mmCIF file of C-alpha atoms in Angstrom:
data_model
loop_
_atom_site.group_PDB
_atom_site.id
_atom_site.type_symbol
_atom_site.label_atom_id
_atom_site.label_comp_id
_atom_site.label_asym_id
_atom_site.label_seq_id
_atom_site.Cartn_x
_atom_site.Cartn_y
_atom_site.Cartn_z
ATOM 1 C CA CYS K 252 17.025 82.865 77.240
ATOM 2 C CA GLU K 253 20.018 79.805 78.262
ATOM 3 C CA PHE K 254 19.637 77.488 81.091
ATOM 4 C CA TRP K 255 21.794 75.024 82.801
ATOM 5 C CA MET K 256 24.689 77.140 81.397
ATOM 6 C CA LYS K 257 28.408 76.988 83.674
ATOM 7 C CA GLU K 258 29.043 80.572 83.600
ATOM 8 C CA ILE K 259 28.216 83.954 81.894
ATOM 9 C CA SER K 260 29.424 87.024 81.217
ATOM 10 C CA PHE K 261 27.741 89.631 82.261
ATOM 11 C CA LEU K 262 28.720 93.186 82.747
ATOM 12 C CA GLY K 263 32.335 92.524 82.311
ATOM 13 C CA HIS K 264 32.879 89.849 85.151
ATOM 14 C CA VAL K 265 32.564 85.910 83.816
ATOM 15 C CA ILE K 266 30.205 84.532 86.984
ATOM 16 C CA SER K 267 30.337 80.756 88.093
ATOM 17 C CA SER K 268 29.661 78.387 90.830
ATOM 18 C CA GLU K 269 33.426 78.674 91.555
ATOM 19 C CA GLY K 270 33.307 83.119 91.852
ATOM 20 C CA ILE K 271 33.106 86.409 90.417
ATOM 21 C CA ALA K 272 35.976 86.676 87.313
ATOM 22 C CA VAL K 273 37.068 89.099 85.547
ATOM 23 C CA ASP K 274 35.877 89.047 81.137
ATOM 24 C CA PRO K 275 39.118 88.128 79.114
ATOM 25 C CA VAL K 276 37.194 89.925 77.049
ATOM 26 C CA LYS K 277 38.336 92.590 78.751
ATOM 27 C CA VAL K 278 41.703 91.266 80.355
ATOM 28 C CA ASP K 279 42.642 91.749 76.544
ATOM 29 C CA ALA K 280 41.578 95.398 76.396
ATOM 30 C CA VAL K 281 44.125 96.064 79.337
ATOM 31 C CA LEU K 282 47.191 93.999 77.944
ATOM 32 C CA GLN K 283 46.828 95.820 74.875
ATOM 33 C CA TRP K 284 46.556 99.365 76.100
ATOM 34 C CA SER K 285 49.763 101.386 75.669
ATOM 35 C CA THR K 286 51.502 103.417 78.165
ATOM 36 C CA PRO K 287 49.829 106.869 78.363
ATOM 37 C CA GLU K 288 50.792 109.797 76.203
ATOM 38 C CA SER K 289 48.189 112.240 78.046
ATOM 39 C CA VAL K 290 45.494 112.856 81.221
ATOM 40 C CA ALA K 291 42.940 111.156 79.385
ATOM 41 C CA GLU K 292 44.617 108.228 78.693
ATOM 42 C CA ILE K 293 45.481 107.786 81.777
ATOM 43 C CA ARG K 294 42.253 109.269 83.175
ATOM 44 C CA SER K 295 40.256 106.105 80.525
ATOM 45 C CA PHE K 296 42.370 103.158 81.540
ATOM 46 C CA LEU K 297 42.304 105.029 85.161
ATOM 47 C CA GLU K 298 38.434 104.320 84.573
ATOM 48 C CA LEU K 299 38.588 100.202 83.335
ATOM 49 C CA ALA K 300 41.381 99.081 86.269
ATOM 50 C CA GLY K 301 38.801 101.183 88.865
ATOM 51 C CA TYR K 302 36.186 99.514 86.973
ATOM 52 C CA TYR K 303 38.251 96.304 88.782
ATOM 53 C CA ARG K 304 39.048 97.927 91.304
ATOM 54 C CA ARG K 305 38.100 95.146 93.796
ATOM 55 C CA PHE K 306 40.345 92.389 92.521
ATOM 56 C CA VAL K 307 43.415 94.323 92.660
ATOM 57 C CA GLU K 308 44.492 94.785 96.769
ATOM 58 C CA GLY K 309 45.492 97.719 97.769
ATOM 59 C CA PHE K 310 44.168 99.361 93.926
ATOM 60 C CA SER K 311 44.013 103.237 95.666
ATOM 61 C CA LYS K 312 47.569 103.093 96.353
ATOM 62 C CA LEU K 313 49.120 101.198 93.777
ATOM 63 C CA ALA K 314 47.480 103.993 91.147
ATOM 64 C CA MET K 315 48.430 107.037 93.298
ATOM 65 C CA PRO K 316 50.857 107.587 90.804
ATOM 66 C CA LEU K 317 48.567 107.749 88.103
ATOM 67 C CA THR K 318 45.671 109.276 90.080
ATOM 68 C CA GLN K 319 48.158 112.567 90.448
ATOM 69 C CA LEU K 320 48.644 113.317 86.765
ATOM 70 C CA THR K 321 44.912 113.901 86.696
ATOM 71 C CA ARG K 322 44.577 116.846 88.591
ATOM 72 C CA LYS K 323 44.487 120.290 87.832
ATOM 73 C CA ASN K 324 47.761 122.665 87.655
ATOM 74 C CA GLN K 325 49.777 119.098 87.837
ATOM 75 C CA ALA K 326 52.620 118.626 85.295
ATOM 76 C CA PHE K 327 52.031 115.518 82.818
ATOM 77 C CA VAL K 328 55.225 114.262 83.901
ATOM 78 C CA TRP K 329 55.299 110.350 83.149
ATOM 79 C CA ASP K 330 57.596 109.242 85.769
ATOM 80 C CA LYS K 331 59.313 105.477 86.515
ATOM 81 C CA ASN K 332 56.458 105.387 89.559
ATOM 82 C CA CYS K 333 53.739 106.253 86.649
ATOM 83 C CA GLU K 334 55.314 103.374 84.423
ATOM 84 C CA GLU K 335 56.025 100.492 87.013
ATOM 85 C CA SER K 336 52.270 102.031 88.325
ATOM 86 C CA PHE K 337 51.107 101.317 85.179
ATOM 87 C CA HIS K 338 52.085 97.810 84.475
ATOM 88 C CA GLU K 339 51.763 96.125 88.041
ATOM 89 C CA LEU K 340 48.070 97.334 87.601
ATOM 90 C CA LYS K 341 48.075 95.723 84.175
ATOM 91 C CA LYS K 342 49.479 92.928 85.547
ATOM 92 C CA ARG K 343 47.066 92.887 88.509
ATOM 93 C CA LEU K 344 44.611 92.631 85.849
ATOM 94 C CA THR K 345 44.877 90.388 83.926
ATOM 95 C CA THR K 346 46.381 88.041 86.757
ATOM 96 C CA ALA K 347 43.337 88.934 89.110
ATOM 97 C CA PRO K 348 41.809 86.129 91.068
ATOM 98 C CA VAL K 349 38.123 84.569 91.476
ATOM 99 C CA LEU K 350 36.372 86.160 93.737
ATOM 100 C CA THR K 351 33.966 84.076 96.165
ATOM 101 C CA LEU K 352 31.537 84.160 99.112
ATOM 102 C CA PRO K 353 32.587 83.142 102.373
ATOM 103 C CA ASP K 354 30.795 79.618 103.604
ATOM 104 C CA ALA K 355 27.994 81.668 106.253
ATOM 105 C CA LYS K 356 28.275 77.913 107.598
ATOM 106 C CA GLU K 357 31.954 78.777 108.663
ATOM 107 C CA PRO K 358 33.305 81.370 110.746
ATOM 108 C CA PHE K 359 35.585 84.587 109.026
ATOM 109 C CA VAL K 360 37.144 87.570 110.210
ATOM 110 C CA VAL K 361 36.167 90.729 107.681
ATOM 111 C CA TYR K 362 40.096 92.652 108.006
ATOM 112 C CA CYS K 363 39.519 96.166 106.181
ATOM 113 C CA ASP K 364 42.342 98.990 106.618
ATOM 114 C CA ALA K 365 42.640 102.657 105.337
ATOM 115 C CA SER K 366 45.500 105.629 105.389
ATOM 116 C CA LYS K 367 45.838 109.050 103.292
ATOM 117 C CA MET K 368 46.229 107.131 100.376
ATOM 118 C CA GLY K 369 43.623 104.728 100.265
ATOM 119 C CA LEU K 370 40.714 102.485 101.531
ATOM 120 C CA GLY K 371 40.676 98.698 100.903
ATOM 121 C CA GLY K 372 39.995 95.499 102.187
#
């Protein structure tokens, strides 16, 4: 047991009084990820990235070109859209914001959106 810690790493997150952030060790793994060359590699990347989807606004829409390559009977063609999606996801995951809880004493508004490509907040 450890007490009076300022922050703790837990299940791939760093939890502190400021909020919840992506664990820097996981961020390093994302940075080192090379361009996927198969459906299995895309799935692995999307599984890691998807775990942190709450840190990436518009994750579903951004990941769509990669997600489409994982569908059955879909030819594996890595195009410009896939490349842009892959690099943008890496960028956003490595610069993810610290998520904080709203101050219950202050008023706040919750916004949510949806489209044919995904749900978001």
